[in-house]
CSV table of C-alpha atoms in Angstrom, one decimal:
chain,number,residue,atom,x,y,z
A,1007,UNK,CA,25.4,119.3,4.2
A,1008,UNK,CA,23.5,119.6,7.4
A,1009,UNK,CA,25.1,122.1,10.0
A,1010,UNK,CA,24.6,122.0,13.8
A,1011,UNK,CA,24.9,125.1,16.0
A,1012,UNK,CA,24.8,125.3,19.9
A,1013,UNK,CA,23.7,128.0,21.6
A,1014,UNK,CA,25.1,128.8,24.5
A,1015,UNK,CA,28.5,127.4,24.0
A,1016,UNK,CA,29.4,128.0,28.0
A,1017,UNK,CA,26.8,128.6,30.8
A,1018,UNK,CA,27.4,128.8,34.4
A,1019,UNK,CA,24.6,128.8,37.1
A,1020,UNK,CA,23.8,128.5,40.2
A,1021,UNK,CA,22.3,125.5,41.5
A,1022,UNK,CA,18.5,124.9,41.9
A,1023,UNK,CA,18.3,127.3,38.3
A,1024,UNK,CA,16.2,125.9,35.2
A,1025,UNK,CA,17.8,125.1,32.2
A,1026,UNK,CA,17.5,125.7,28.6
A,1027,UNK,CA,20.5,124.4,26.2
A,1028,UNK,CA,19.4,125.2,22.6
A,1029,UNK,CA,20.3,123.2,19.0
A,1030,UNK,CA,19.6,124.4,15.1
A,1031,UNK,CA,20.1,122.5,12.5
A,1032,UNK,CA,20.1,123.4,8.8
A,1033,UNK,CA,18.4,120.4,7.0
A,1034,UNK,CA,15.0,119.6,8.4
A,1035,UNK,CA,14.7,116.3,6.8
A,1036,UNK,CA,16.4,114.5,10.2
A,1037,UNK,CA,15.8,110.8,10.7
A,1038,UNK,CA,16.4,111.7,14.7
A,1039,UNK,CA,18.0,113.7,17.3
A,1040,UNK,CA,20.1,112.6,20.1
A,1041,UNK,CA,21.1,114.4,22.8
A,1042,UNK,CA,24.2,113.5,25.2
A,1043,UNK,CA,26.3,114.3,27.9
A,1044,UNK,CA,30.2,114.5,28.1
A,1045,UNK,CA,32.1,114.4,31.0
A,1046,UNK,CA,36.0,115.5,30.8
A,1047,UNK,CA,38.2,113.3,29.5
A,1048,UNK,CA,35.1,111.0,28.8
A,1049,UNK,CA,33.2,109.1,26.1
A,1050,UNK,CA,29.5,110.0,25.4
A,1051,UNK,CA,26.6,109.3,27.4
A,1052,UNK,CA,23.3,109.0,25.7
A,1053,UNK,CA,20.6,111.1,27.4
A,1054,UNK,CA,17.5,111.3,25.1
A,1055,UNK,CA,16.4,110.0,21.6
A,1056,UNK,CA,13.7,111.7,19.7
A,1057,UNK,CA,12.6,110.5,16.2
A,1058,UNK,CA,11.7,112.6,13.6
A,1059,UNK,CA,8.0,111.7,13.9
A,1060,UNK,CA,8.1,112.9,17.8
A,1061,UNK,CA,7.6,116.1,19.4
A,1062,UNK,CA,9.6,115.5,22.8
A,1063,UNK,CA,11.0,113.1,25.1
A,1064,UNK,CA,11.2,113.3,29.1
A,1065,UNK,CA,13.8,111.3,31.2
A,1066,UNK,CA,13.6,112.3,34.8
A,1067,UNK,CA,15.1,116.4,35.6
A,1068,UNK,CA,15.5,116.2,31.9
A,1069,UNK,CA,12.9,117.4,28.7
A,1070,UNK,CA,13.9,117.2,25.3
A,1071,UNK,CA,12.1,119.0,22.5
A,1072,UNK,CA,11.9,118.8,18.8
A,1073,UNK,CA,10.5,121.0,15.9
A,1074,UNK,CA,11.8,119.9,12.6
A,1075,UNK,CA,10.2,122.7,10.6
A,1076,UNK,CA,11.9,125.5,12.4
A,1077,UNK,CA,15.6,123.3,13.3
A,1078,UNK,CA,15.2,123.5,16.7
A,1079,UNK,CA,15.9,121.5,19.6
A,1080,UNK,CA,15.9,122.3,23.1
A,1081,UNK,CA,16.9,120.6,26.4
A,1082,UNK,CA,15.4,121.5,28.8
A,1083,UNK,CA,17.0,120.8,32.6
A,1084,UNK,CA,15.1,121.4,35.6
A,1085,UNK,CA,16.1,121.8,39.3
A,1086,UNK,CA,19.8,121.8,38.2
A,1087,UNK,CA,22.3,120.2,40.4
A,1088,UNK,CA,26.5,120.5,40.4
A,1089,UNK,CA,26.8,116.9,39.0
A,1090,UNK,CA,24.3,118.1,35.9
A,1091,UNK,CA,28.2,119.9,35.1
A,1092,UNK,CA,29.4,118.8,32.1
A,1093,UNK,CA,29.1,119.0,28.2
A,1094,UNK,CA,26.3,118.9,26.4
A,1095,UNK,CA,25.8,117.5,22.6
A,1096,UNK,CA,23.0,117.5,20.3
A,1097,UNK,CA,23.5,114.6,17.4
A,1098,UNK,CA,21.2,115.0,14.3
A,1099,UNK,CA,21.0,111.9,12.2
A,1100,UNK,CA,19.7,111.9,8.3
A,1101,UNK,CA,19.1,109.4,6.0
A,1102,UNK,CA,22.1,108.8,3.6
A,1103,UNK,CA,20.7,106.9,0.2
A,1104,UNK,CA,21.4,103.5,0.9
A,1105,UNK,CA,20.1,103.1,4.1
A,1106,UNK,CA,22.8,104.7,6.1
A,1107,UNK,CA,22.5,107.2,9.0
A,1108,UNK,CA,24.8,109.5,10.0
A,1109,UNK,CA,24.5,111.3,13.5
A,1110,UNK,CA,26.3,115.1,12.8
A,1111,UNK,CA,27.4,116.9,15.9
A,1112,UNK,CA,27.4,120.6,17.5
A,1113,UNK,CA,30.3,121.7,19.1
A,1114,UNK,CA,28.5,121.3,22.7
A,1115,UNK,CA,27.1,123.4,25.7
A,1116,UNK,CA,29.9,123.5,28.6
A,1117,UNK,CA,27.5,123.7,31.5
A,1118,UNK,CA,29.0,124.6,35.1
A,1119,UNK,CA,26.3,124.2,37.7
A,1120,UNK,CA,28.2,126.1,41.8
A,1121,UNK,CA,26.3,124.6,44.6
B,178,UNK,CA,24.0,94.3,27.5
B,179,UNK,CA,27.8,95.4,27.5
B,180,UNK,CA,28.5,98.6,25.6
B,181,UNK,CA,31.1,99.7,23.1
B,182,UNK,CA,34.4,98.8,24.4
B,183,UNK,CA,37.9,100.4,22.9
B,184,UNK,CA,41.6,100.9,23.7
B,185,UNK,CA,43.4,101.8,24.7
B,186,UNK,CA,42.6,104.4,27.0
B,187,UNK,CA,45.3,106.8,26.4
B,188,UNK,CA,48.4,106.9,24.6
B,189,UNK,CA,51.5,109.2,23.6
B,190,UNK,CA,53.8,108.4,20.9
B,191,UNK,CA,56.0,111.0,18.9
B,192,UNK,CA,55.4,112.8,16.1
B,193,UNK,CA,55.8,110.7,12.8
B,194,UNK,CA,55.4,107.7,15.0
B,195,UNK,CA,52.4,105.3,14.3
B,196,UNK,CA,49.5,104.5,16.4
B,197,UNK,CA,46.5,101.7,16.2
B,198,UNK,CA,42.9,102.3,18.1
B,199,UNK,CA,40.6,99.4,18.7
B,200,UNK,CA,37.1,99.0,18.9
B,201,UNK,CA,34.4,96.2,19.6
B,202,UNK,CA,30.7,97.4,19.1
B,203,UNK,CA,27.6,96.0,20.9
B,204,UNK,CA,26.6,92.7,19.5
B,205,UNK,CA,24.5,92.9,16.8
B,206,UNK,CA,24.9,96.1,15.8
B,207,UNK,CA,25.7,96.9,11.7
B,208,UNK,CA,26.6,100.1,12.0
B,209,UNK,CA,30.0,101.4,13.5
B,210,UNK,CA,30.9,105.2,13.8
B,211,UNK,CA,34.8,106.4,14.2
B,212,UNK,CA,35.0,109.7,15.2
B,213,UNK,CA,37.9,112.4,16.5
B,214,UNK,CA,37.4,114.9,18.8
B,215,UNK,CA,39.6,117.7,18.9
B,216,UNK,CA,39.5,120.1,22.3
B,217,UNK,CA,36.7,122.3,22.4
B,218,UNK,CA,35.0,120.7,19.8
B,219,UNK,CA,32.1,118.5,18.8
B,220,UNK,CA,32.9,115.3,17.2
B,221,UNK,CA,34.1,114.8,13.7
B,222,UNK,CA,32.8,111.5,11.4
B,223,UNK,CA,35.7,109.9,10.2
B,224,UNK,CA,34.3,106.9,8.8
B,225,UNK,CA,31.2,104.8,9.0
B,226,UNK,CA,30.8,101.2,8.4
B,227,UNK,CA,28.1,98.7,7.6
B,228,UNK,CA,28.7,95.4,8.3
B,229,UNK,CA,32.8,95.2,6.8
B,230,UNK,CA,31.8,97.7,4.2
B,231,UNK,CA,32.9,101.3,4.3
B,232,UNK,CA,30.2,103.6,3.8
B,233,UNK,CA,31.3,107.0,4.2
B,234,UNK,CA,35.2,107.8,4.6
B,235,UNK,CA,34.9,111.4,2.8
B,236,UNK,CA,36.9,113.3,6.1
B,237,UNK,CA,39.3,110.6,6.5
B,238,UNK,CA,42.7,112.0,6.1
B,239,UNK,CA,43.5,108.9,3.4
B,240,UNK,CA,47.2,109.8,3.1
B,241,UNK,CA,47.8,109.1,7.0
B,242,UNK,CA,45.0,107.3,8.7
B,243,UNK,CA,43.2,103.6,7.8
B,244,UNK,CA,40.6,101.7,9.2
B,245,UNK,CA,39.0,98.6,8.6
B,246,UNK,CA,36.5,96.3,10.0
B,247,UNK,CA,37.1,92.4,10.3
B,248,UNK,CA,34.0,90.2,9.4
B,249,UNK,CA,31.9,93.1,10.3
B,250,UNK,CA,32.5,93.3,14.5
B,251,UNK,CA,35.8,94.4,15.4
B,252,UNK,CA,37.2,97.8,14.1
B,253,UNK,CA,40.9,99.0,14.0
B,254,UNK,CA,41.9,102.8,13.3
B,255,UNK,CA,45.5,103.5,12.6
B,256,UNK,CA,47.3,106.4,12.0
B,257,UNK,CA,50.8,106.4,10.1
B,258,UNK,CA,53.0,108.5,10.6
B,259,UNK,CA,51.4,110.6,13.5
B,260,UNK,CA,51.3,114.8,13.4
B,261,UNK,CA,51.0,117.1,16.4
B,262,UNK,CA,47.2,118.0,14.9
B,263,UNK,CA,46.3,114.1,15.6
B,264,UNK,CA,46.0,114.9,19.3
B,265,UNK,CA,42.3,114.4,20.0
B,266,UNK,CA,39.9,112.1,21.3
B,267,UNK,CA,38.7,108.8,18.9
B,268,UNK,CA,35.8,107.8,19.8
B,269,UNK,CA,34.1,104.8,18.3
B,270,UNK,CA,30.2,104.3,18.4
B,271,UNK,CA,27.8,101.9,17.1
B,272,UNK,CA,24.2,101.5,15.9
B,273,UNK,CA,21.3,99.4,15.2
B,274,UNK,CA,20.2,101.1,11.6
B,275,UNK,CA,20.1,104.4,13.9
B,276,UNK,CA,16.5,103.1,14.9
B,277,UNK,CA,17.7,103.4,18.5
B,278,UNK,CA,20.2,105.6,18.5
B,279,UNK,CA,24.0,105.8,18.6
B,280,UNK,CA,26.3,103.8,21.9
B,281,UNK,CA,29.3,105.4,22.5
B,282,UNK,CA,32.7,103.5,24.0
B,283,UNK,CA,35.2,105.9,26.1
B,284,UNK,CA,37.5,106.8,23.7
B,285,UNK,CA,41.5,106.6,23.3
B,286,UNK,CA,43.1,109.9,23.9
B,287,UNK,CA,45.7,110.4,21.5
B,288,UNK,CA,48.7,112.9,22.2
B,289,UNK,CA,51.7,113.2,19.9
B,290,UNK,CA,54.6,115.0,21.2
């Protein structure tokens, strides 16, 4: 049973700090990774997609980095900013027999970014 | 291309009361996700559907919740009867294979009083 851990579960910076929100997982054999953003009392926003056969993915102030062999992956936030506040979820998908996929979450990174 | 839509947004029934959550995925996708999410928590599958078959409905709570899926688009979650620990966020998300990734709609917030 693949298990997702988020380390840290609550940060809180100052703004203009550099960012590193960090997820393990237990079973390297992942289909993908998704990472997303949660705002309270809100659904999920998608922020990054990285397939198993990919190394990273880049979406403006954000950088997303995957190493299956270890169980790592790391977003990374630069230049953060007090609307980057919110919570942060890593989603890693495997390959059920049959053909289905099914996205297993950590418990999140509550960020606080104080102007 | 519209997203995931559900309702409704919130709701508060009583304990032992039933509830129903809708959902309508993005077109064309197979694949459709119901999840809860308790407070401080990530979210929890409850169960997956391809097309209007269940695929994986191992940590739905049979004796209280159902769901089903009507000529593989629409989706309907219902509780019966409600408990206080039902109090969470369901979230319903859907998928292209997982090729692309997962869309998530807004949620219903569920509390039982």
């Amino acid at each position: 049973k693949q298990e997702v851990t988020q380390i840290p579960a609550a940060l809180s910076v100052p703004e203009g700090e550099n960012l590193v929100l960090n997820c393990s997982f237990t079973d390297s054999a992942i289909y993908n990774l998704q990472w997303f953003r949660q705002d309270p009392g809100k659904g999920l926003t998608s922020l990054l997609l990285i397939q198993s056969s990919q190394r990273e993915q880049t979406s403006g102030r954000l950088n997303a980095s995957l190493d299956k062999s270890s169980g790592r992956s790391t977003l990374y936030i630069a230049a953060s900013q007090p609307g980057d506040s919110a919570t942060y979820l890593c989603a890693v998908s495997v390959n059920k027999p049959g053909g289905s996929y099914i996205p297993t979450f950590g418990r999140g990174t509550s960020l606080i970014v104080h102007p | 291309e519209a997203g995931v839509a559900q309702s409704p947004r919130y709701k508060i029934i009583e304990k032992r009361q039933s509830v129903a959550f809708w959902c309508n995925p993005i077109s064309g996708h197979a694949t459709l996700y119901w999840y809860q999410q308790i407070l401080g928590q990530g979210p929890k599958l409850l169960i997956q559907f391809q097309n209007n078959g269940v695929v994986d409905d191992s940590q739905l709570p049979k004796d209280r919740f159902s769901a089903e899926r009507l000529k593989g688009v629409d989706s309907t979650l219902k509780i019966q009867p409600a408990k206080l620990e039902d109090s969470a966020v369901y979230l319903c998300a859907s998928s292209f294979q997982g090729v692309d990734g997962y869309t998530f709609g807004s949620g219903t917030r569920l509390t039982v009083v």
